[in-house]
XYZ file of C-alpha atoms in Angstrom:
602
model
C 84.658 -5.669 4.470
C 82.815 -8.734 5.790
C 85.130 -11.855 6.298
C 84.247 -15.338 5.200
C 85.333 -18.194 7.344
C 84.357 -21.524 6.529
C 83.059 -23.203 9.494
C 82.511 -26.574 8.120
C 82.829 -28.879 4.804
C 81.935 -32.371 4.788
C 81.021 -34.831 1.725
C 78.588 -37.624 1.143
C 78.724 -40.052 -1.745
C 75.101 -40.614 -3.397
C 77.157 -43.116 -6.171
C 74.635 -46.056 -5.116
C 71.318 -44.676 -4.870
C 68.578 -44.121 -6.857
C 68.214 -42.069 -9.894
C 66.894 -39.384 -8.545
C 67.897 -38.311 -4.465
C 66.422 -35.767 -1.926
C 69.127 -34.982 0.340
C 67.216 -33.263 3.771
C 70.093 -30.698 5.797
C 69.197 -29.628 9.183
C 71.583 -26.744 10.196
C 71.775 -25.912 13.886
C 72.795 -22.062 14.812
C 71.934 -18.651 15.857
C 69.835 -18.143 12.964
C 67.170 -15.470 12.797
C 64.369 -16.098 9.976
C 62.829 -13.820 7.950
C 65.507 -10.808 8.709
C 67.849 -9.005 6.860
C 71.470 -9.383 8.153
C 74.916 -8.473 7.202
C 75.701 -11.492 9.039
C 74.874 -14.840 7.305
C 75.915 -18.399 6.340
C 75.410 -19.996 2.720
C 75.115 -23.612 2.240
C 76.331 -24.927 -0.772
C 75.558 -28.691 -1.990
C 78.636 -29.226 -4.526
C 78.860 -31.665 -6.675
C 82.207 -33.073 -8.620
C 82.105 -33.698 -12.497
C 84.195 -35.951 -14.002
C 86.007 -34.342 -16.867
C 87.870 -37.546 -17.443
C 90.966 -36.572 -15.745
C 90.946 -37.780 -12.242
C 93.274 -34.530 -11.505
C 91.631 -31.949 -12.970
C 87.288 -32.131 -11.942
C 85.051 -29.045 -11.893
C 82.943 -28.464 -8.779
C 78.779 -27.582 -10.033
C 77.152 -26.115 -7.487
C 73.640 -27.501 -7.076
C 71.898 -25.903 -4.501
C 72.370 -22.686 -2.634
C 70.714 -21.657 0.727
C 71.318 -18.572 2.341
C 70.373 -17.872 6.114
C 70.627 -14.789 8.144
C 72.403 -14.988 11.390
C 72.056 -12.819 14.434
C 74.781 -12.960 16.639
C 73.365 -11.651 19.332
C 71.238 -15.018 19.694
C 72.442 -17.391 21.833
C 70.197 -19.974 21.674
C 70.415 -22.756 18.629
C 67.474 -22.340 16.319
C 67.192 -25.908 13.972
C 65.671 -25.058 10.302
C 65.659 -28.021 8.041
C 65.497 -27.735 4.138
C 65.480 -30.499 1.189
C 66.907 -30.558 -1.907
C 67.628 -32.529 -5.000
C 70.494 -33.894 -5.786
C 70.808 -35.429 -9.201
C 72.849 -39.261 -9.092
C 76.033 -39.922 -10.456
C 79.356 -42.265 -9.903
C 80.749 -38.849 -8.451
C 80.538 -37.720 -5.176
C 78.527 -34.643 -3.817
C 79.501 -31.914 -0.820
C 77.850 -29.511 1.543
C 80.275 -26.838 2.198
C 79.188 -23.967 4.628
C 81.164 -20.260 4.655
C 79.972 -18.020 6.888
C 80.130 -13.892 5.997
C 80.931 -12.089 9.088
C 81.504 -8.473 10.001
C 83.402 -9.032 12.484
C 85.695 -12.205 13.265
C 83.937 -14.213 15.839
C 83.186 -17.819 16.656
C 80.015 -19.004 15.253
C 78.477 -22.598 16.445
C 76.809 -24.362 13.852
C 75.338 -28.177 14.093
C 74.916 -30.103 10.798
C 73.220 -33.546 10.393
C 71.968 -34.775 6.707
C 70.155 -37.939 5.211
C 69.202 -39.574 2.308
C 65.591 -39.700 1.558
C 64.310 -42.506 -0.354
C 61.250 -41.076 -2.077
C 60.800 -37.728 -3.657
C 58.393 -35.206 -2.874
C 55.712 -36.150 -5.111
C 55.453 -39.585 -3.619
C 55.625 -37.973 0.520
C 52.749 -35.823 -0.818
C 50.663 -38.607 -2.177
C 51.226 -40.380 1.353
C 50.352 -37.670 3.344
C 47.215 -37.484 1.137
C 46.675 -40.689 1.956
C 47.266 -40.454 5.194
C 45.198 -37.733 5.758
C 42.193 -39.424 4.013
C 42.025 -41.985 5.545
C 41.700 -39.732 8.973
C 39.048 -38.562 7.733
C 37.386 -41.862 6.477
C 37.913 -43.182 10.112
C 36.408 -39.475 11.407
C 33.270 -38.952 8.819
C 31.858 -42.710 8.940
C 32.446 -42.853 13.064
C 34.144 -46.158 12.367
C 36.415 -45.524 15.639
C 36.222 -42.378 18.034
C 37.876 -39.502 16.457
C 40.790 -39.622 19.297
C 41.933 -43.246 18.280
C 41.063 -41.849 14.755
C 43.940 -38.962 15.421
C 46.345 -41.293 16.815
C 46.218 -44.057 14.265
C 46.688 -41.183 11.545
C 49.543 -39.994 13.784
C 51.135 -43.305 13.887
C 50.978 -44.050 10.139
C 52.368 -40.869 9.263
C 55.670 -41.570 11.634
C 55.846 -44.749 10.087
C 55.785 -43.134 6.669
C 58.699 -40.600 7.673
C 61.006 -43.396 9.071
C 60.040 -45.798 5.997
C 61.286 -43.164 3.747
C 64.431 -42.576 5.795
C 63.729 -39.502 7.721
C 62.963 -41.429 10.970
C 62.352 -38.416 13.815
C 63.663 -39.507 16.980
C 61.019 -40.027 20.185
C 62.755 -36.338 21.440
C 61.721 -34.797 18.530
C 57.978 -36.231 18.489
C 57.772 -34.951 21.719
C 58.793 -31.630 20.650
C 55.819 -31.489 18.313
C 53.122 -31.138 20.583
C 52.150 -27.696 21.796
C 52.123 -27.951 25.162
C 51.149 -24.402 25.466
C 47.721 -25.532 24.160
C 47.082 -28.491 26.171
C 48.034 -26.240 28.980
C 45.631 -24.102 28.166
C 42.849 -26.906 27.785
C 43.659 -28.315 30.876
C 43.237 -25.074 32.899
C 40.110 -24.174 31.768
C 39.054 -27.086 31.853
C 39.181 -27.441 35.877
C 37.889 -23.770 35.960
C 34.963 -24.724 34.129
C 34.867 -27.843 35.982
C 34.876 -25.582 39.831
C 32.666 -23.093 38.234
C 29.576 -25.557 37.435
C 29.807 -26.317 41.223
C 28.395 -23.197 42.290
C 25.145 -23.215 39.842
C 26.616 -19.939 38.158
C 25.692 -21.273 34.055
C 22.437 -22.063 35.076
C 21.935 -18.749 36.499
C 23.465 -17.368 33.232
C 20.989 -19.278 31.024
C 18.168 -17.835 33.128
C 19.457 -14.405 32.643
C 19.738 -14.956 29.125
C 15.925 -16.266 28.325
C 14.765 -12.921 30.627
C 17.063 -10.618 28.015
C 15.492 -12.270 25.128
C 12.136 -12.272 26.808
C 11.368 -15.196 25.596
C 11.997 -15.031 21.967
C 14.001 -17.746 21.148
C 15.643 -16.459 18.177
C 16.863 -13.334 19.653
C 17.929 -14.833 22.655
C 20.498 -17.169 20.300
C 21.761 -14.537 18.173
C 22.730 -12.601 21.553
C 24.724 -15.707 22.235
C 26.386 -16.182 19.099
C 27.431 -12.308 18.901
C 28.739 -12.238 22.347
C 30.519 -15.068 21.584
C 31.831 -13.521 18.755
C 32.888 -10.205 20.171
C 34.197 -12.530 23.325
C 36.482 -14.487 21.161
C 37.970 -11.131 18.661
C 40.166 -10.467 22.194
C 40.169 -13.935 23.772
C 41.282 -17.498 22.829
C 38.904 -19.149 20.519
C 38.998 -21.841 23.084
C 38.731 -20.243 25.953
C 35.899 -18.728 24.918
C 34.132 -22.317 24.017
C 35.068 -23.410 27.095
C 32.704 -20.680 28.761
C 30.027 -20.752 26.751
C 29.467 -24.279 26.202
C 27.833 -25.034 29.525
C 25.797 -21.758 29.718
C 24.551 -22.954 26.012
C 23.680 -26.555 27.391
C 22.249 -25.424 30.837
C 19.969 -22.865 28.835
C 18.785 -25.127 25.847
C 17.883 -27.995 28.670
C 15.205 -25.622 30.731
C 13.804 -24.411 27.606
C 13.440 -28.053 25.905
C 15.760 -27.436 23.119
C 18.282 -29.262 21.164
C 21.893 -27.935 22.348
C 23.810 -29.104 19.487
C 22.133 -26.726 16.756
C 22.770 -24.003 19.360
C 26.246 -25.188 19.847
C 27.203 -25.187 16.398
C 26.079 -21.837 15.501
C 27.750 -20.486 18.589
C 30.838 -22.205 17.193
C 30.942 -20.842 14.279
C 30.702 -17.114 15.282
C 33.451 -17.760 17.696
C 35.931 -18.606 14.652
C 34.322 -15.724 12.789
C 34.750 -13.186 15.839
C 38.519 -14.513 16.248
C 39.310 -13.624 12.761
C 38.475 -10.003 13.331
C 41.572 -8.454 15.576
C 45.309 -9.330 15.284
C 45.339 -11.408 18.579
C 41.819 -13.423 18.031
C 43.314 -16.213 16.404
C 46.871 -17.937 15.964
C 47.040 -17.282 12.025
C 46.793 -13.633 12.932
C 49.022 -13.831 15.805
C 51.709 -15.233 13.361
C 50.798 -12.428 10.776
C 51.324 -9.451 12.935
C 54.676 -10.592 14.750
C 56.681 -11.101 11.362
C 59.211 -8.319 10.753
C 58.560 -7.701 7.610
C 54.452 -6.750 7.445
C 55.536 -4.087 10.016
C 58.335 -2.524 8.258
C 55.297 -2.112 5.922
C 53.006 -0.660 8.437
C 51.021 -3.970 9.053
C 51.059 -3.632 12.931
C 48.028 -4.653 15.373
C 45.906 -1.156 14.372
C 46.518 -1.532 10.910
C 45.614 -5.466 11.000
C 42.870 -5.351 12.947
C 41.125 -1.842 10.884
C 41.245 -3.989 7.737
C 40.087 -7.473 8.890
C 37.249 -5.971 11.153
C 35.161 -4.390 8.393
C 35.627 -7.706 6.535
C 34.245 -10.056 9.608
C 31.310 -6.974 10.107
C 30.446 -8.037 6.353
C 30.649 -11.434 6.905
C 28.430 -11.741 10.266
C 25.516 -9.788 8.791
C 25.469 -12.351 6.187
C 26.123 -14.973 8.499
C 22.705 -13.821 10.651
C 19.998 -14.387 8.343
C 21.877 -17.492 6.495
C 21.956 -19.244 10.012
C 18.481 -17.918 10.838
C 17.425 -20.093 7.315
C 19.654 -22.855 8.415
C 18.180 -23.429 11.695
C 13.986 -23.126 11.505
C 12.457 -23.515 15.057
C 10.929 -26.693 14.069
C 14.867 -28.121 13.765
C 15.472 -26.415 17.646
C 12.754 -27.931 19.931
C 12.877 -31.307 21.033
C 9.822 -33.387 19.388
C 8.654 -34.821 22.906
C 7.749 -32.877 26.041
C 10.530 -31.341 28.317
C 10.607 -33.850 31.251
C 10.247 -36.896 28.835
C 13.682 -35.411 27.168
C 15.209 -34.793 30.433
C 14.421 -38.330 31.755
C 15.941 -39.619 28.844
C 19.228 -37.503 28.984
C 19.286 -38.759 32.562
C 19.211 -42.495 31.373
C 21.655 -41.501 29.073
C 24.195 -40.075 31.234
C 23.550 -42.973 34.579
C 24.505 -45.535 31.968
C 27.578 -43.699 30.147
C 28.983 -43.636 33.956
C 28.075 -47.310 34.759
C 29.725 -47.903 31.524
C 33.097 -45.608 32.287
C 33.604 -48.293 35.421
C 35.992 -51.031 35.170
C 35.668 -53.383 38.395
C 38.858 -53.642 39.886
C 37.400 -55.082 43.349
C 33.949 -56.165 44.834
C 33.190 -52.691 45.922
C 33.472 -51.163 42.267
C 31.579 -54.042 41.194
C 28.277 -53.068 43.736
C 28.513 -49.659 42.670
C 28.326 -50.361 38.842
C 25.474 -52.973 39.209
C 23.431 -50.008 41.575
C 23.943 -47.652 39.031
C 22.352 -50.358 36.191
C 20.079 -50.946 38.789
C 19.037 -46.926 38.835
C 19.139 -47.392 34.653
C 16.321 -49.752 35.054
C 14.109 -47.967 37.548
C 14.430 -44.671 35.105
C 13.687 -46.762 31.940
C 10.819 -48.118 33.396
C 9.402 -44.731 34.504
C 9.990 -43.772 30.995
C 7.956 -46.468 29.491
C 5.349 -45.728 31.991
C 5.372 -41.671 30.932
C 5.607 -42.745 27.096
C 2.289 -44.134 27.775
C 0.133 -41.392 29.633
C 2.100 -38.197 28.153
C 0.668 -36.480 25.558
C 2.479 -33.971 23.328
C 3.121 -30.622 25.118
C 2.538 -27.044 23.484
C 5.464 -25.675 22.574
C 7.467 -23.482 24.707
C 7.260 -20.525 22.481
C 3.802 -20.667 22.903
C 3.736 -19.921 26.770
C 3.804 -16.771 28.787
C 7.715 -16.192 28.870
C 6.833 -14.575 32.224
C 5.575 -17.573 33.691
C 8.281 -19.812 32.330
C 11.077 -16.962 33.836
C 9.241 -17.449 37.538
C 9.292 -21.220 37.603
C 12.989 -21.186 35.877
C 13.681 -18.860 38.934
C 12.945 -20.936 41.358
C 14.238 -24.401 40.225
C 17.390 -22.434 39.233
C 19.331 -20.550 41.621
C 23.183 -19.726 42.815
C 23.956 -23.001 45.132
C 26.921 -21.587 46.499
C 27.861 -18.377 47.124
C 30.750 -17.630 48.198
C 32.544 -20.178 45.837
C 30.647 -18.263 43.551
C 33.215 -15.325 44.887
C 36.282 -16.945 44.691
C 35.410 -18.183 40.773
C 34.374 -15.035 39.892
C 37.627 -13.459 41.235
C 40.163 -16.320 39.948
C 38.089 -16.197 35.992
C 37.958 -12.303 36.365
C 42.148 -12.046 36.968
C 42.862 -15.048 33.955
C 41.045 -12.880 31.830
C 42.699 -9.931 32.704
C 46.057 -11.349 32.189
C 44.668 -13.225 28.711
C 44.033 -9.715 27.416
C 47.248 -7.864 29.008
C 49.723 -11.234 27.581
C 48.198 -9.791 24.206
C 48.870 -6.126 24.681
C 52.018 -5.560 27.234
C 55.174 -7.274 25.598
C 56.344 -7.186 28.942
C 54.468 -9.994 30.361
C 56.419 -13.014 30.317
C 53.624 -15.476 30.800
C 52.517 -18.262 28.081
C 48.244 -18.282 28.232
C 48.599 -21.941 29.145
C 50.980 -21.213 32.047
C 48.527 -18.094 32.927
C 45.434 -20.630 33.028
C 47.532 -23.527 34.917
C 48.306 -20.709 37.700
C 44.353 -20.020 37.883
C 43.357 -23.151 37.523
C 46.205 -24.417 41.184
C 44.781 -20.520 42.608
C 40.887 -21.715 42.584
C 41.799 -25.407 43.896
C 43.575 -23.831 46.640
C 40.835 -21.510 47.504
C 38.253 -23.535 47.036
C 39.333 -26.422 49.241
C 38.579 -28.774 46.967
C 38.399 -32.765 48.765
C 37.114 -34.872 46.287
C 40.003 -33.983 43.540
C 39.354 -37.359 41.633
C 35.660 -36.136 40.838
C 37.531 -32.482 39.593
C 40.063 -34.403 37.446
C 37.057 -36.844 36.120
C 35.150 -33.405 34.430
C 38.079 -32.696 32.476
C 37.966 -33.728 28.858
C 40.912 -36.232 28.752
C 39.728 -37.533 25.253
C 39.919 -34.392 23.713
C 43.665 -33.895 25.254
C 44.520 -36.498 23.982
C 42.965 -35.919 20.756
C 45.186 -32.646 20.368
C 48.186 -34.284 20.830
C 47.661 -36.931 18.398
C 46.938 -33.984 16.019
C 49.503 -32.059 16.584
C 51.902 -34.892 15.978
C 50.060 -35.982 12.710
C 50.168 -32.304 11.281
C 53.836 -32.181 12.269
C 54.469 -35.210 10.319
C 52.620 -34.310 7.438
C 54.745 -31.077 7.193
C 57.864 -33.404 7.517
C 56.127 -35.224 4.314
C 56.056 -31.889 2.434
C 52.226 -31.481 1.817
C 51.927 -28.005 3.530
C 54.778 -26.912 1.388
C 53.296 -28.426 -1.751
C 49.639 -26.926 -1.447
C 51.567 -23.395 -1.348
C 54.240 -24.141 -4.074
C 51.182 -25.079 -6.746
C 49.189 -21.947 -5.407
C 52.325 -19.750 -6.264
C 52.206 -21.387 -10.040
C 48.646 -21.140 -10.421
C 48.986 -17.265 -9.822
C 51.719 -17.249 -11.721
C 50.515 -18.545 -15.190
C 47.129 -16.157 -14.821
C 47.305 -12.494 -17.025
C 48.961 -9.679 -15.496
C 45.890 -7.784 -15.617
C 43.646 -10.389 -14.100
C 46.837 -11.707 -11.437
C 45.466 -9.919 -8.417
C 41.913 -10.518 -8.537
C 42.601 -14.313 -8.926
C 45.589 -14.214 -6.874
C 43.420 -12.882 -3.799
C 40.315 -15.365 -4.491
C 42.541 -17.992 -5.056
C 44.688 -17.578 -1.706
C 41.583 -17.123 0.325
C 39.815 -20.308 -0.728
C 42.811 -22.479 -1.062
C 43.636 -21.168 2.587
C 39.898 -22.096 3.815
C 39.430 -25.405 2.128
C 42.916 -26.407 3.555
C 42.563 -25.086 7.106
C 39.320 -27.124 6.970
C 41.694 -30.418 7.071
C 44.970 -29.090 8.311
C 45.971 -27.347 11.175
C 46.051 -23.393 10.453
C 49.074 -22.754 12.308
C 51.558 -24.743 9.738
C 49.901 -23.923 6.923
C 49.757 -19.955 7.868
C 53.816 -20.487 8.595
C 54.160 -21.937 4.910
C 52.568 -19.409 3.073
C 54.025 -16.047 4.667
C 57.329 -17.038 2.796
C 55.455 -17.811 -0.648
C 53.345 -14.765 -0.348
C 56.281 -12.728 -0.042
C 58.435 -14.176 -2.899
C 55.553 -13.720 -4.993
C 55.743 -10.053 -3.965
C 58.919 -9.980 -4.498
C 59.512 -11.183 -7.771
C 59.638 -8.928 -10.179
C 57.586 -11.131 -13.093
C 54.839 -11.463 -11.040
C 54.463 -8.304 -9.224
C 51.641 -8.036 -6.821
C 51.158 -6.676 -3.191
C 51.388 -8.193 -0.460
C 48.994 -6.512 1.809
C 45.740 -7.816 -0.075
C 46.860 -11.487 0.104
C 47.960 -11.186 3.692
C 44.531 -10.282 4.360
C 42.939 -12.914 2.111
C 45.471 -15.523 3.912
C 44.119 -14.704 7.403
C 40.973 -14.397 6.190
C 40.600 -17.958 4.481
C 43.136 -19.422 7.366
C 40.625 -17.891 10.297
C 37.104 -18.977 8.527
C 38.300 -22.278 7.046
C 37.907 -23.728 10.525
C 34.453 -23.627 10.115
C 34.353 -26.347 6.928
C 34.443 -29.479 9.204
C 34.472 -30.332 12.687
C 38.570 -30.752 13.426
C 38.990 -27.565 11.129
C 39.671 -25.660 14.382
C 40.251 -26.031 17.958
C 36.933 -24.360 19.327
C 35.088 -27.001 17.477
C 36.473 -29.948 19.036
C 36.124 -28.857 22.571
C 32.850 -27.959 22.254
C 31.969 -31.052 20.722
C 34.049 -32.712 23.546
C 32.117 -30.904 26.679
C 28.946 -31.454 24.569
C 29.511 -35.191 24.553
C 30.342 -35.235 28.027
C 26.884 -32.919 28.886
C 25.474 -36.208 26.686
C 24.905 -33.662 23.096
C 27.357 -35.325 21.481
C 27.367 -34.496 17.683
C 29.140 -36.371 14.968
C 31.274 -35.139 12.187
C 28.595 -34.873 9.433
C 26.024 -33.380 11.955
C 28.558 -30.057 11.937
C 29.749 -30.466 8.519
């Protein structure tokens, strides 16, 4: 017989707010979500009716809220819920009772708070919120970073306006530091790796496998990219490619960013295709419940794989339509473009220096000084080049014997030590997926590489390392994860899955599935295009599965599991935050001097 013990009762008096109250409950304890447990706790919000005696008044229960507990947890797992709790001159109660097998101690922390707008209004805020992001993002009117952390700051200011302040803890808490860890380590692998003249090796290699088609050679990129990123990190694999992609596009006088985009977008479509090449799948597979069902990695990975096969051979020929070659060369000859990019770059790093002391200043004006004596040579080519022939209209042979020569391995034996430190990261990305027993985050694995190579390598100059990491787009992660965080707190992730549920709900029972599948898969892509994934995948595992479970509605689970990850994985494609690959590319593209805007990708 299971025992209940009441482990805490408290009351609040609502008598002097507003007509209608949200009352938000965040209940500290061993709790275990998404598992079924003989062991749990039931929250009750109670409220007392006057029946015009002061003696005898009735108790209505409100709200109820059952969580599993698993006592062989010790850690305290926070979950958070809000509810509504209807005004009156009486005063309401939370009362917890735990059910218990056995009679033992259970911890349990309880904080609540008034909320002074209801969820309708937090989701037209967040909306609002989130617009205006995008405003500041699509018309360039500041850099998307500032744009991230402006949205990030109105949203906080939102929360604590509407009483449900976070404290500076808690916004700490928010950011993923496993990502940025991640980020980071790559990023000074990448940055040791370009030191040794290995990518533009690599883009050699590449234009002799294509022999010299064009075309071919870019759809080789994009699939390997693809298959790269179905069993590594989206962004690792970005982080790889992108300077191959760059190095490659600059000897054969073409316009990176086309290349980088489509390479981009076969990344997210490759990651979508196994259980571990994407976050919304990782969070699929590890739930409890799809594998009591027989959802594991195998069964996961069978279904989505034939799916993302479908999609990429219609994904060849539409991107072959998208991109004609006209839209891939450069307009002006090869070493006119490469002066320019050379102007370009000199004066983004005069313009990067803030004289602190006469020394900085001298070295800023040389390097103006150098802007000038390359603008001038331009003006001077401008006038005596002519328009080159195309490079697909040379011997590819000849162009693979002078690429040769200009482009070669500088050093070797760093070359080595890369090789080795890249080869063992990836080797540990791909066991971390496959051997539970691995206790190692992928940002702490790519930290460790990352402090391995700079050890072996002997690195001096460690300020010029640190200066070819992307800082901006660090920075612009955080901000995001704190402004996706927030918007959760304002109950828009929640909403977009609550009106999904009643949309499937009101459609005929022998038209529910059909719709219910289409509808889950676009709603998922179109909001994964302007959300993070990795909330919005979190929300809707619990609303797919009460949909499943309820017994008016009636459909399986398995088919909108699939459409979920599906829309989740491929909505990141819609816009140029939609996923994390995107913005690091476009980060170490703007850095290479390829910068591309928001509507450029969109």
């Amino acid at each position: 017989m299971s025992q209940t013990l009441t482990v805490l009762q408290s009351a609040m008096n609502l008598s002097n707010f507003s007509n209608s109250a949200l009352l938000k409950i965040e209940l500290g304890g061993p709790f275990e979500a998404n598992r079924q447990s003989e062991d749990y706790v039931v929250v009750q919000i109670r409220q007392l009716e006057d029946s015009g005696s002061k003696r005898r008044r009735q108790q209505q229960i409100l709200h109820n809220w059952t969580l599993p507990l698993s006592l062989t947890i010790n850690e305290q797992v926070i979950v958070s819920k809000t509810f509504e709790v209807f005004n009156s001159t009486d005063e309401t109660s939370i009362s917890i009772q735990a059910f218990l097998q056995e009679s033992e101690i259970v911890p349990l922390s309880l904080t609540y708070q008034y909320l002074h707008a209801d969820i309708e209004t937090q989701v037209t805020i967040a909306s609002v919120i989130l617009a205006g992001v995008y405003v500041l993002i699509i018309f360039e009117i500041v850099h998307r970073t500032l744009a991230a952390i402006l949205g990030s700051l109105a949203a906080l200011a939102a929360l604590a306006t509407i009483g449900d302040k976070p404290s500076l803890v808690k916004v700490v808490a928010w950011i993923d530091y496993e990502t940025l860890a991640l980020l980071f380590g790559m990023m000074l692998l990448v940055a040791i790796f370009s030191e040794t003249g290995f990518f533009d090796y690599c883009a050699v290699k590449a234009y002799r496998l294509s022999r010299g088609r064009v075309w071919a050679m870019i759809i080789i990129l994009c699939l390997i990219a693809a298959i790269f990123s179905a069993f590594l990190d989206n962004v690792t694999t970005m982080l790889l490619f992108t300077p191959v992609t760059i190095r490659l596009c600059e000897v054969l006088n073409l316009d990176p960013r086309h290349v980088l985009i489509a390479e981009v977008i076969f990344t997210n479509i490759g990651g979508a295709s196994t259980a571990v090449g994407d976050p919304p799948n990782v969070i699929i597979v590890s739930k409890q419940e799809f594998k009591k069902m027989g959802l594991d990695f195998a069964a996961f990975t069978g279904h989505m794989f034939v799916g993302i096969c479908l999609v990429l051979l219609v994904s060849v020929p539409f991107l072959r339509l998208l991109y004609w070659n006209k839209k891939l060369y450069n307009k002006e000859p090869s070493e006119i473009v490469e002066l320019k990019h050379e102007i370009h770059v000199w004066r983004l790093t005069a313009q990067r220096i803030n004289p602190a002391s006469r020394e900085e200043t001298a070295v800023k004006c040389l390097l103006m000084q150098k802007v000038f004596t390359l603008e001038l040579l331009l003006r001077k080519k401008l006038k005596t080049f002519q328009r080159q022939i195309s490079q697909e209209d040379k011997n590819w042979e000849t162009n693979i014997q002078e690429l040769q020569k200009k482009h070669r391995i500088t050093d070797r034996m760093l070359l080595i030590k890369c090789l080795a430190v890249l080869g063992f990261v990836i080797l540990m990305f791909f066991l971390n997926s496959f051997v539970p027993g691995i206790h190692l985050d992928l940002g702490w694995i790519a930290m460790l590489g990352a402090i391995w190579l700079l050890v072996l390598a002997n690195i001096h100059d460690f300020e010029m390392i640190l200066s070819r990491v992307e800082w901006a787009t660090l920075l612009f992660f955080a901000a995001l994860f704190i402004l996706m965080e927030a918007l959760a707190h304002l109950h828009l992730i929640e909403y977009i899955g609550e009106q999904t549920a009643l949309l499937i709900k009101v459609v005929p029972e022998d038209q529910r599935l059909t719709v219910a599948i289409i509808l889950v898969l676009w709603v998922s892509a179109l909001a994964s295009s302007l959300i993070d994934n990795i909330p919005f995948t979190a929300t809707m595992i619990p609303v797919l599965l009460n949909l499943s479970q309820d017994p008016e509605v009636n459909l399986p689970v398995k088919p909108l599991i699939f459409s979920l990850a599906m829309g989740a994985c491929l909505g990141g494609n819609g816009t140029l935050i939609g996923a994390s690959a995107n913005v690091v590319c476009a980060g170490i593209a703007e850095q290479h001097g390829y910068g591309f805007s928001f509507m450029e990708f969109f």
